[in-house]
Amino acid sequence: MSESEALESMVGGEYKYGFTTDVEYEDFPTGINEEIIREISRRKDEPEWVTEFRLEAFEKWKEMEEPDWPNVEYDRPDFDNIQYYSSTKKKDGKKKPESLDDVDPEILETYEKLGIPLEEQKQLQGIAVDAVFDSESIFTTFKEKLAEAGVIFCSISEAIQDHPELVKQYMGSVVPKGDNFYAALNSAVFSDGSFVYVPEDTVCPMELSTYFRINNMQSGQFERTLIICEDNSQVSYLEGCTAPMYQENQLHAAVVELVALEDAEIKYSTIQNWYSGDEEGNGGIFNFVTKRGHCRGDNSKISWTQVETGSAITWKYPSVILQGDNSTGEFYSVAVTNQRQQADTGTKMIHVGKNTKSTIISKGISAGESNNSYRGLVKISPRADGAQNYSVCDSMLIGQTCGAHTFPYIESANPTAKVEHEASTSRVGEEQIFYLQQRGMDEDDAISMIVNGFAKEVLQKLPMEFAVEADKLLGIKLEGSVG
Amino acid sequence: MLEIKDLHVCVEEDGTEILKGVNLTINKGEIHAIMGPNGSGKSTLSKAVAGHEAYEVTQGDILFEGESILELEPEERAHLGVFLAFQYPVEVPGVTNKTLLRQAYNTIAREQGREELDPLQFEDYAKDKLDLIDMKEEFLDRSINAGFSGGEKKRNEIFQMAVLNPKLSFLDETDSGLDIDALKTVANGINQIADEDKAVCLVTHYQRILDYVTPDHVHVMIDGKIAKSGDKDLAVKLEEQGYDWLTDVASVSVNGEQ
């Protein structure tokens, strides 16, 4: 498989990932209660402290109300009708495959079809992959090679077994169990996600990536990811997501926690292409996610880059708590909505340390009858002397029936802080398209060129291998969006 | 090369008829100038030839190299070698001139069965063309027309024309809003591009660009029709006498501002 084919598959195309894989699942009851949570923990063979973590979260969740402030409309999920754990039947009763021979060939084929072959020799050089299928990590590649550098890259379930001290120390330290409604739900029922640990003075030798796939129609996916960078270390991580086309909505409620210690740097990129529902707005993923990074050490840096093109509803604010002095937080986002999609996304930059800096570049593109909101908070605490923020929120409208909204919140309690906010709204016009057509481009290429120009600042932040494909994805997503 | 026969064109939105039976033939190697007062239909004619969807052809035909192009999309007309320099060039932030032009050049080359250029070859090719309009290399890396002055936008149209090397170019008021130096540069660019295999049609309000680009034919358009055709002396006469002698209806002077 050529590099470009592989990458194309990673980010998607016209939605060609809507197929379903026919696998046998272990029986698991639907609904949520204490017994179900204990059962999840039992199936995963978890130590007592994890079970306790889950139960405490569940207690909090029961007391919480689903928030209604986001600028999206949907039918509240029926929490009693969701299957919170979805595991395929394994050969010989093994829990986790030791080699690819132990993985169900149907699942291997699924990843092959998605363009993510799990055989290491078939993969792109320099990218290690963790493949998560419904509730489980199927396989993680290049583990040995990474281990040579001291980097741990595995599923969170394995990390709980093999590195409990690290998980215990950090899990829930950035996003507490009861942080918000969906984070609490995730903390109670979380299944798999990735775990990354980069030791001191280490630059992770490979790009790390996780590929999330929801297959089971009834199940939700409760991804839990934790990335820790010790002093003076660096990592770049990328996640990709797809799901089959179902008439019903599926819930993806993730929690992602990043911890950067002194002089450490984490770059986290997302290319989200969950199934977005059909033209009438039936089906599609509810993408309700809590992502937060903690710049715990001085001079640390956390950078979020997201290209959000899928999901019926996207509701997420990848944030950074800038605690270490001179730490830096960045948020680069392109959110595309088309047809009936809705997105309410943005970031929070919480400045605590001195001379902390944050940059927010948000590009929202709405087409069809979709609704796209940017919501962001910049908060400067009293001791954050010399803090600086620079925000740009640009919206682009394609057609007459979509909506774009901006909700910036700025709270500054330190007079030495500098906060700048710029916003703009533009419309892709007939004249712009005609101009490019006159130069020889067809309508879809013209729109693609205009949109990519608009989103360029953000696309440039993606790891290079993925930038080209993200470019294409934007174009494909908006094909035919001008009458 | 181009044959326009009894062309009637309406604004699609409200059905107003703007062109009311235009006949015009442009042969290769010729430079034409279409003059006329505001609202006479000059720009509409350019856009109709380029295929703008807001203008509906209700009668007549446009033939390019003997074939009707009425059913073709704007990009298909561009692939055949039809170019329009816009009166108001559009801004496309974030997309560089180089990106647009290389994609445009290669698309057209592919359609015409010519060889495409790789990025390095294209850069060399495009740099040669920059001299025509007296612009520096950085021009290639700037976003299309974004933040350009009026003069730069017009020069950029001529530059694009030079790069794409079309058979037929309509220049819609490329001369308006230019100071004398910029006008000379633009005129010089046009003169260098025009050769025996190509045709250029200048759509203009003013006679002054015709001091630098000598037309073979001059047409005066009034109220959606070509009221008079002649050689360059016609332009001189218009300069002196305005349009009044051609019609009682039109009373706009050639030198009058809009």
XYZ file of C-alpha atoms in Angstrom:
741
model
C 0.000 0.000 0.000
C 1.402 3.353 -0.984
C 1.799 6.109 1.532
C -0.910 8.224 -0.004
C -3.400 5.369 -0.098
C -2.744 4.624 3.519
C -3.180 8.212 4.515
C -6.253 8.673 2.441
C -7.819 5.781 4.203
C -6.831 7.139 7.560
C -8.801 10.313 7.142
C -11.587 9.037 5.000
C -13.190 10.036 1.769
C -16.800 10.247 0.765
C -18.006 8.153 3.611
C -16.611 4.823 2.557
C -16.089 3.593 6.097
C -19.745 2.990 6.768
C -19.453 -0.775 6.521
C -20.082 -3.148 9.401
C -17.797 -5.969 10.484
C -19.525 -9.246 11.241
C -17.988 -10.431 14.498
C -19.301 -12.352 17.438
C -19.612 -10.383 20.617
C -19.525 -11.656 24.141
C -22.888 -11.211 25.801
C -23.134 -8.123 27.903
C -26.298 -6.600 29.339
C -27.431 -3.123 28.367
C -28.056 -0.390 30.900
C -26.055 1.058 33.746
C -25.976 0.276 37.470
C -23.436 -0.679 40.095
C -23.529 -4.338 39.117
C -22.785 -3.535 35.465
C -19.838 -1.402 36.479
C -18.462 -4.160 38.679
C -18.949 -6.561 35.769
C -16.952 -4.329 33.404
C -14.177 -4.238 35.961
C -14.372 -8.009 36.420
C -14.218 -8.726 32.693
C -11.182 -6.512 32.452
C -9.613 -8.180 35.457
C -8.995 -4.858 37.132
C -7.478 -4.219 40.542
C -9.764 -3.048 43.307
C -8.686 0.604 43.129
C -9.893 0.850 39.544
C -13.258 -0.629 40.473
C -13.473 1.931 43.265
C -12.558 4.731 40.850
C -15.401 3.643 38.605
C -17.949 3.325 41.389
C -17.126 6.720 42.852
C -17.527 8.243 39.415
C -20.849 6.485 38.994
C -22.092 7.861 42.312
C -21.222 11.381 41.140
C -22.751 10.835 37.717
C -26.065 9.747 39.231
C -26.284 13.107 40.968
C -25.521 15.098 37.819
C -27.751 16.547 35.132
C -26.954 16.521 31.462
C -26.003 20.115 30.618
C -28.220 22.020 28.225
C -26.038 25.062 27.542
C -24.374 23.922 24.304
C -25.770 25.315 21.099
C -26.859 21.931 19.762
C -30.143 20.061 19.720
C -30.492 16.324 20.141
C -32.543 13.692 21.844
C -30.887 12.810 25.096
C -29.389 9.333 24.865
C -31.350 6.594 26.599
C -28.685 5.554 29.068
C -30.537 2.368 29.978
C -30.454 1.214 26.413
C -26.729 1.539 25.792
C -24.366 -1.367 26.043
C -21.420 -0.035 28.007
C -19.013 -2.790 27.213
C -18.628 -4.497 23.880
C -16.013 -7.180 23.504
C -15.559 -9.656 20.703
C -15.237 -13.363 21.438
C -11.642 -14.507 21.597
C -10.023 -17.710 20.490
C -8.974 -20.014 23.329
C -10.429 -17.609 25.864
C -7.371 -15.380 25.640
C -7.846 -11.868 26.901
C -5.445 -9.952 24.755
C -3.801 -11.277 21.616
C -0.097 -11.898 21.968
C 0.485 -11.770 18.251
C -1.555 -10.875 15.215
C -2.321 -14.592 14.760
C -4.592 -14.345 17.769
C -6.645 -11.499 16.314
C -9.955 -12.308 14.632
C -9.241 -12.217 10.869
C -12.466 -10.247 10.331
C -11.121 -7.477 12.519
C -7.733 -7.534 10.831
C -9.538 -7.212 7.548
C -11.547 -4.295 8.891
C -8.396 -2.363 9.681
C -6.920 -3.352 6.343
C -10.020 -1.916 4.669
C -9.705 1.231 6.738
C -6.158 1.521 5.461
C -4.543 0.759 8.803
C -2.817 -2.580 8.311
C -1.660 -3.884 11.664
C 1.265 -5.840 10.287
C 4.266 -3.703 11.102
C 5.978 -4.275 7.785
C 2.959 -2.919 5.934
C 2.744 0.249 7.959
C 4.058 3.662 7.308
C 7.541 4.051 8.553
C 7.745 5.974 11.747
C 4.154 5.610 12.902
C 3.089 3.244 15.659
C -0.600 2.353 15.869
C -2.951 1.317 18.651
C -6.174 -0.062 17.157
C -9.303 0.272 19.299
C -12.382 -1.660 18.163
C -15.511 -0.841 20.169
C -14.436 -1.247 23.787
C -11.101 -2.915 23.289
C -7.651 -2.272 22.055
C -7.063 -4.963 19.442
C -3.391 -4.558 18.932
C -0.580 -2.076 19.373
C 2.275 -2.053 16.910
C 5.958 -1.268 17.352
C 5.769 -1.733 21.105
C 9.172 -3.354 21.277
C 10.842 -0.711 19.206
C 9.370 2.016 21.388
C 10.335 0.165 24.548
C 13.963 0.379 23.463
C 13.667 4.136 23.830
C 11.897 3.681 27.152
C 8.575 4.821 25.721
C 5.491 2.944 26.866
C 2.713 2.806 24.280
C -0.138 0.424 24.991
C -3.825 0.351 25.746
C -4.998 1.847 29.007
C -6.241 -1.611 30.067
C -2.782 -3.051 29.679
C -1.275 -0.092 31.472
C -3.555 -0.725 34.432
C -2.166 -4.262 34.584
C 1.459 -3.554 33.772
C 2.088 -0.019 35.033
C -0.475 0.480 37.789
C 1.664 2.982 39.694
C 1.727 5.379 36.731
C -1.973 5.050 35.984
C -2.863 5.446 39.646
C -0.764 8.578 39.922
C -2.087 10.322 36.832
C -5.524 9.039 35.831
C -8.156 11.516 36.925
C -5.533 14.080 37.889
C -6.343 16.326 34.942
C -10.006 15.506 34.413
C -11.405 14.596 37.840
C -13.998 11.845 38.065
C -16.855 14.247 38.585
C -15.637 16.975 36.233
C -18.739 17.023 34.100
C -21.659 14.806 33.171
C -20.020 12.869 30.344
C -16.590 12.764 31.977
C -18.214 11.204 35.039
C -20.018 8.671 32.863
C -16.756 7.859 31.123
C -14.933 7.486 34.426
C -17.549 4.959 35.501
C -17.597 2.811 32.374
C -14.448 3.661 30.429
C -13.226 0.906 28.196
C -10.092 1.323 26.148
C -7.937 4.060 24.829
C -4.235 4.636 24.694
C -1.605 5.038 27.326
C 1.637 6.806 26.542
C 4.543 7.402 28.860
C 7.683 9.157 27.688
C 10.522 9.100 30.220
C 12.856 12.002 31.050
C 15.094 13.458 28.359
C 13.466 11.423 25.604
C 12.090 12.434 22.269
C 9.660 9.715 21.244
C 11.269 8.172 18.130
C 7.984 7.578 16.310
C 4.711 9.322 15.651
C 2.104 7.568 17.806
C -1.446 7.109 16.657
C -4.643 5.465 17.756
C -7.351 4.437 15.426
C -10.821 4.287 16.962
C -13.527 2.240 15.355
C -17.086 1.858 16.607
C -18.673 -1.236 15.077
C -21.381 -2.448 17.433
C -24.672 -0.646 16.808
C -25.817 -0.764 20.406
C -22.635 0.033 22.176
C -21.192 3.329 23.175
C -17.488 3.936 23.047
C -15.913 5.259 26.204
C -12.380 5.924 25.251
C -9.899 6.826 27.929
C -6.497 8.113 26.942
C -3.659 9.220 29.156
C -0.372 10.697 27.939
C 2.454 11.603 30.274
C 5.639 13.362 29.269
C 8.343 13.482 31.916
C 10.869 16.317 32.198
C 12.439 17.387 28.938
C 10.641 14.850 26.762
C 8.490 15.105 23.658
C 5.791 13.187 21.848
C 3.479 13.668 18.892
C 0.247 11.688 18.925
C -2.560 11.452 16.402
C -6.001 9.899 16.613
C -8.338 8.955 13.804
C -11.961 7.841 14.065
C -14.583 6.164 11.862
C -17.833 4.257 12.367
C -20.435 2.376 10.307
C -23.570 4.055 9.033
C -26.481 3.195 11.302
C -29.907 4.752 11.525
C -29.472 5.080 15.291
C -27.072 7.397 17.082
C -24.064 5.997 18.897
C -22.386 7.709 21.791
C -18.659 8.354 21.907
C -17.898 9.868 25.295
C -14.165 10.066 25.727
C -11.810 11.456 28.328
C -8.302 12.382 27.268
C -5.744 13.579 29.802
C -2.314 14.967 28.963
C 0.379 15.751 31.487
C 3.499 17.680 30.519
C 6.197 18.069 33.143
C 9.118 20.488 33.062
C 10.335 21.393 29.564
C 8.121 18.661 28.092
C 6.116 18.999 24.930
C 3.000 17.143 23.793
C 1.466 17.577 20.395
C -1.944 15.960 20.080
C -3.702 15.855 16.715
C -7.166 14.589 15.909
C -8.703 13.783 12.580
C -12.278 13.019 13.484
C -14.384 11.474 10.762
C -17.099 9.598 12.648
C -20.207 8.870 10.636
C -22.193 12.098 10.574
C -25.679 10.829 9.832
C -27.644 11.016 6.602
C -29.058 14.057 4.828
C -32.159 14.099 6.998
C -30.074 13.944 10.137
C -30.756 10.304 11.015
C -28.005 8.387 12.713
C -24.432 9.482 13.285
C -22.173 9.668 16.289
C -22.667 11.860 19.337
C -19.117 12.943 19.989
C -19.173 14.242 23.572
C -15.616 14.443 24.677
C -13.548 15.933 27.488
C -9.967 16.596 26.503
C -7.636 18.467 28.778
C -3.924 18.976 29.046
C -2.002 20.057 32.093
C 1.231 21.981 31.629
C 2.399 20.992 35.063
C 6.070 21.839 34.705
C 7.773 25.114 33.887
C 8.454 25.760 30.184
C 6.181 22.941 29.114
C 3.998 23.008 26.045
C 0.777 21.338 24.979
C -0.625 21.752 21.526
C -4.022 20.511 20.337
C -4.734 20.345 16.630
C -8.101 19.082 15.509
C -9.765 18.551 12.188
C -13.366 17.771 13.026
C -15.361 16.708 10.001
C -17.601 13.890 11.181
C -20.189 13.134 13.903
C -23.831 14.160 14.015
C -22.942 16.266 17.043
C -19.525 17.373 18.176
C -19.266 18.815 21.634
C -15.737 19.219 22.922
C -13.264 21.782 24.199
C -9.691 20.507 24.259
C -8.162 22.679 26.952
C -4.877 23.494 28.600
C -4.192 24.357 32.206
C -1.056 26.463 32.112
C 0.302 25.940 35.573
C 4.047 25.880 35.010
C 5.717 29.256 34.572
C 6.476 30.107 30.928
C 4.322 27.250 29.736
C 2.538 27.373 26.386
C -0.869 26.153 25.286
C -2.066 25.997 21.693
C -5.345 25.121 20.059
C -5.660 24.862 16.299
C -9.022 23.757 15.048
C -10.877 23.249 11.818
C -14.477 22.193 12.334
C -16.533 21.411 9.267
C -20.266 20.832 9.419
C -22.463 19.925 6.484
C -26.029 18.678 6.025
C -27.617 18.433 9.504
C -24.433 18.261 11.530
C -24.013 20.352 14.666
C -20.793 21.336 16.366
C -20.145 23.305 19.526
C -16.417 23.216 19.968
C -13.549 25.385 21.107
C -11.101 25.428 23.954
C -10.270 26.648 27.424
C -6.930 28.186 28.235
C -6.484 28.539 31.974
C -3.462 30.697 32.783
C -2.115 30.026 36.260
C 1.664 30.350 35.952
C 3.690 33.448 35.201
C 4.450 34.441 31.605
C 2.246 31.723 30.250
C 1.216 31.998 26.635
C -1.689 30.620 24.684
C -2.735 30.739 21.062
C -6.165 29.844 19.717
C -6.803 29.568 15.997
C -10.280 28.326 15.212
C -11.691 27.935 11.716
C -15.331 26.946 11.460
C -16.805 25.995 8.116
C -20.551 25.477 7.827
C -22.481 24.222 4.838
C -25.865 22.636 4.176
C -28.270 23.103 7.061
C -25.613 22.656 9.693
C -24.834 24.690 12.735
C -21.275 25.429 13.837
C -20.360 27.216 17.068
C -17.032 28.239 18.512
C -17.036 28.490 22.296
C -13.859 29.371 24.117
C -12.696 30.560 27.502
C -9.485 32.411 28.263
C -8.997 32.705 31.981
C -6.130 34.568 33.602
C -5.653 33.907 37.308
C -4.405 36.619 39.707
C -0.858 35.277 39.895
C -0.398 34.783 36.130
C 1.764 37.883 35.667
C 2.652 38.590 32.066
C 0.228 36.039 30.664
C -0.594 36.417 26.979
C -3.325 35.067 24.823
C -3.962 35.531 21.142
C -7.216 34.214 19.685
C -8.552 34.178 16.158
C -11.983 32.753 15.374
C -12.944 32.735 11.741
C -16.142 31.369 10.316
C -16.909 30.545 6.736
C -20.404 29.971 5.427
C -21.228 28.004 2.312
C -24.800 28.460 1.112
C -27.699 30.264 2.759
C -29.111 27.721 5.197
C -26.260 27.104 7.634
C -25.325 28.879 10.837
C -22.072 30.031 12.438
C -21.776 31.355 15.994
C -18.956 32.545 18.205
C -19.046 32.577 22.009
C -15.752 33.880 23.360
C -15.403 34.267 27.137
C -12.510 36.204 28.634
C -11.918 36.377 32.387
C -8.805 38.226 33.393
C -7.880 38.770 37.049
C -4.394 40.058 36.359
C -3.851 43.555 34.991
C -0.487 42.677 33.437
C -2.053 40.113 31.128
C -2.532 40.711 27.427
C -5.495 39.153 25.725
C -6.238 39.672 22.056
C -9.270 38.371 20.238
C -10.063 38.622 16.549
C -13.052 37.210 14.745
C -14.342 37.230 11.201
C -17.126 35.731 9.156
C -17.016 35.250 5.426
C -19.142 33.570 2.849
C -17.949 31.530 -0.080
C -19.490 33.481 -2.901
C -20.604 32.686 -6.381
C -18.037 35.172 -7.715
C -15.178 33.435 -5.903
C -16.193 30.087 -7.353
C -16.709 31.531 -10.828
C -13.273 33.110 -10.690
C -11.584 29.776 -10.001
C -13.769 27.976 -12.531
C -12.696 30.519 -15.124
C -9.133 29.490 -14.348
C -10.007 25.884 -15.171
C -11.097 24.309 -11.891
C -14.411 22.547 -11.515
C -16.822 23.672 -8.827
C -15.802 21.094 -6.232
C -12.105 21.792 -6.707
C -12.843 25.490 -6.449
C -14.635 25.076 -3.117
C -11.948 22.770 -1.895
C -9.294 25.338 -2.762
C -11.146 28.180 -1.047
C -11.780 26.125 2.084
C -8.242 24.820 2.284
C -6.912 28.332 1.924
C -9.169 29.384 4.769
C -8.053 26.519 7.007
C -4.403 26.577 5.986
C -2.983 27.933 9.226
C -4.430 24.962 11.077
C -3.717 22.260 8.506
C -0.075 23.299 8.567
C 0.066 22.256 12.210
C -0.770 18.638 11.466
C 2.040 16.127 11.142
C 3.088 16.488 7.523
C 2.008 13.031 6.423
C -1.542 13.785 7.436
C -1.836 17.364 6.293
C -2.226 16.495 2.626
C -4.986 14.051 3.335
C -6.784 16.344 5.735
C -6.759 18.807 2.883
C -8.502 16.311 0.624
C -10.938 15.320 3.328
C -12.187 18.881 3.650
C -12.810 19.036 -0.064
C -14.655 15.738 -0.164
C -16.720 16.644 2.839
C -18.043 19.745 1.099
C -18.552 18.291 -2.357
C -21.745 19.500 -3.927
C -22.465 21.833 -1.022
C -23.093 24.814 -3.279
C -26.413 24.333 -5.017
C -11.965 31.868 -33.534
C -14.968 33.394 -31.795
C -18.284 33.913 -33.461
C -21.148 35.489 -31.571
C -24.473 35.318 -33.385
C -27.571 37.292 -32.460
C -26.842 36.835 -28.785
C -29.579 37.666 -26.300
C -28.762 37.423 -22.620
C -30.916 37.934 -19.524
C -30.026 38.281 -15.873
C -31.232 34.991 -14.525
C -32.495 36.414 -11.242
C -35.006 38.919 -12.600
C -35.153 38.226 -16.334
C -33.933 41.672 -17.384
C -32.629 41.478 -20.926
C -29.162 43.018 -21.194
C -27.827 41.804 -24.524
C -30.318 42.278 -27.304
C -28.806 40.640 -30.345
C -25.028 40.954 -30.416
C -23.107 39.876 -33.502
C -19.334 39.779 -33.323
C -16.593 37.807 -35.013
C -13.045 37.721 -33.686
C -10.367 36.007 -35.732
C -7.052 34.777 -34.472
C -4.272 37.309 -34.485
C -6.729 40.158 -33.952
C -7.069 42.672 -31.156
C -10.561 44.028 -30.658
C -11.792 46.791 -28.422
C -15.359 46.994 -27.216
C -16.318 50.397 -25.912
C -19.546 51.853 -24.731
C -21.245 53.695 -21.920
C -22.022 52.193 -18.541
C -24.788 49.660 -18.564
C -24.524 49.021 -22.282
C -23.747 45.327 -21.719
C -19.966 45.171 -22.237
C -19.224 43.271 -19.030
C -22.225 41.021 -19.524
C -20.864 40.032 -22.909
C -17.525 39.046 -21.344
C -19.233 37.042 -18.630
C -21.566 35.337 -21.069
C -18.584 34.234 -23.142
C -16.881 32.902 -20.000
C -20.070 31.119 -18.920
C -21.179 32.909 -15.747
C -24.283 31.153 -14.496
C -26.038 34.336 -13.442
C -26.505 35.224 -17.111
C -28.878 33.217 -19.209
C -28.587 33.015 -22.975
C -32.130 33.185 -24.327
C -31.364 33.364 -28.030
C -28.436 33.130 -30.409
C -25.164 31.282 -30.069
C -21.511 31.585 -29.146
C -19.139 29.524 -31.260
C -15.535 28.947 -30.306
C -13.417 27.464 -33.078
C -16.593 26.521 -34.868
C -18.336 24.755 -31.970
C -21.075 26.097 -29.752
C -19.886 26.535 -26.173
C -23.250 27.487 -24.679
C -23.682 24.159 -22.948
C -20.179 24.124 -21.494
C -19.332 24.876 -17.868
C -17.014 27.835 -17.234
C -14.070 25.505 -16.555
C -14.688 23.622 -19.792
C -14.521 26.896 -21.694
C -11.277 27.689 -19.858
C -9.910 24.309 -20.910
C -10.593 25.219 -24.541
C -8.512 28.354 -24.121
C -10.982 31.074 -23.153
C -9.722 33.505 -20.530
C -11.439 36.363 -18.756
C -9.482 39.030 -16.926
C -11.939 40.166 -14.268
C -13.046 43.716 -13.746
C -13.051 43.019 -10.019
C -10.552 40.218 -9.358
C -11.664 38.052 -6.457
C -9.620 37.499 -3.295
C -8.897 33.955 -2.149
C -7.064 34.181 1.202
C -4.646 31.397 2.060
C -4.216 30.184 -1.516
C -1.093 31.455 -3.208
C -0.908 32.635 -6.780
C 1.517 29.814 -7.404
C -0.840 27.132 -6.088
C -3.752 28.405 -8.133
C -1.787 28.888 -11.293
C 0.033 25.598 -11.211
C -3.206 23.721 -10.675
C -4.913 25.796 -13.366
C -2.027 25.436 -15.798
C -1.816 21.687 -15.339
C -5.573 21.176 -15.528
C -5.720 23.049 -18.810
C -2.591 21.320 -20.121
C -4.081 17.943 -19.278
C -7.344 18.790 -21.034
C -5.480 19.991 -24.098
C -3.186 16.984 -24.139
C -0.074 18.986 -23.361
C 2.574 18.074 -20.841
C 2.035 19.053 -17.210
C 4.751 20.827 -15.245
C 6.138 19.701 -11.917
C 6.505 22.320 -9.165
C 10.092 23.217 -10.069
C 9.474 23.425 -13.787
C 6.396 25.493 -13.132
C 8.261 27.907 -10.914
C 10.825 28.586 -13.651
C 8.092 28.972 -16.222
C 6.087 31.373 -14.040
C 9.124 33.466 -13.094
C 9.734 34.254 -16.759
C 6.229 35.622 -17.024
C 6.649 37.901 -14.018
C 8.876 40.229 -16.022
C 5.986 40.952 -18.343
C 4.130 42.725 -15.595
C 7.180 44.004 -13.788
C 6.591 42.098 -10.556
C 8.995 40.428 -8.142
C 9.161 36.728 -7.345
C 7.367 37.175 -4.032
C 4.270 37.829 -6.076
C 3.986 34.083 -6.669
C 3.795 33.331 -2.971
C 1.197 35.896 -2.065
C -2.406 34.869 -1.484
C -4.533 35.431 -4.556
C -5.380 39.152 -4.643
C -5.665 39.305 -0.836
C -4.498 42.697 0.315
C -3.457 43.657 -3.216
C -3.810 47.247 -4.354
C -6.161 47.850 -7.258
C -3.227 48.086 -9.647
C -1.675 44.868 -8.373
C -4.927 43.029 -8.875
C -5.109 44.141 -12.480
C -1.505 43.213 -13.106
C -2.190 39.852 -11.548
C -4.904 39.239 -14.129
C -2.452 39.948 -16.928
C 0.112 37.733 -15.222
C -2.392 34.895 -14.999
C -3.239 35.383 -18.640
C 0.447 35.158 -19.533
C 0.893 31.970 -17.529
C -2.213 30.228 -18.826
C -1.501 31.305 -22.383
C -5.128 31.273 -23.609
C -6.244 31.424 -27.215
C -8.872 34.057 -26.586
C -8.709 36.641 -23.808
C -11.468 38.992 -22.759
C -10.081 41.804 -20.644
C -12.941 43.367 -18.744
C -11.941 46.937 -17.906
C -8.459 45.851 -17.004
C -7.354 49.421 -17.639
C -9.740 51.174 -15.284
C -8.342 52.502 -12.056
C -4.714 52.307 -13.212
C -2.258 55.159 -13.054
C -0.294 55.850 -16.193
C 2.705 53.718 -15.277
C 0.589 50.735 -14.374
C -1.418 51.251 -17.543
C 1.751 51.118 -19.600
C 2.877 47.969 -17.829
C -0.443 46.284 -18.422
C -0.512 47.393 -22.059
C 3.024 46.168 -22.527
C 2.024 42.802 -21.082
C -0.884 42.544 -23.470
C 1.275 43.440 -26.461
C 3.813 40.805 -25.606
C 1.224 38.100 -25.188
C -0.795 38.879 -28.291
C 0.506 37.053 -31.346
C -0.806 35.718 -34.621
C -2.371 32.643 -33.028
C -4.229 34.454 -30.300
C -7.014 36.914 -30.030
C -7.570 39.623 -27.437
C -10.705 41.584 -26.748
C -10.367 44.695 -24.607
C -13.548 45.834 -22.954
C -13.079 49.406 -21.881
C -14.633 52.728 -21.048
C -11.687 54.765 -22.064
C -9.731 55.357 -25.163
C -6.452 55.878 -23.329
C -5.310 52.231 -23.217
C -5.686 52.234 -27.000
C -2.777 54.660 -27.138
C -0.614 51.733 -26.070
C -2.409 48.735 -27.500
C -3.492 49.223 -31.082
C -6.746 47.486 -31.900
C -7.554 46.066 -35.310
C -11.245 46.577 -34.709
C -13.212 48.857 -32.434
C -16.866 48.255 -31.582
C -19.254 50.495 -29.789
C -21.875 48.839 -27.706
C -25.041 50.692 -26.876
C -28.091 49.307 -25.165
C -27.159 45.658 -25.614
C -26.170 45.838 -29.258
C -23.109 46.688 -31.247
C -24.078 50.077 -32.636
C -21.016 50.675 -34.728
C -17.778 48.971 -35.693
C -14.688 50.423 -37.234
C -10.930 50.643 -36.950
C -8.878 52.537 -34.380
C -10.014 55.847 -35.797
C -13.436 55.092 -34.382
C -11.944 55.153 -30.902
C -10.405 58.521 -31.598
C -13.710 59.851 -32.806
C -15.422 58.574 -29.666
C -12.780 60.290 -27.602
C -13.564 63.567 -29.307
C -17.314 63.347 -29.674
C -18.605 60.939 -27.071
C -21.357 58.483 -27.804
C -24.115 60.978 -28.454
C -23.729 60.968 -32.207
C -24.433 57.218 -32.184
C -27.705 57.369 -30.351
C -30.140 59.795 -28.852
C -30.614 57.519 -25.894
C -27.047 57.276 -24.706
C -25.675 60.538 -23.457
C -22.640 59.489 -21.503
C -19.380 61.022 -22.525
C -16.370 58.802 -23.109
C -14.311 60.604 -20.585
C -17.101 60.900 -18.088
C -16.690 59.044 -14.849
C -19.276 56.503 -13.798
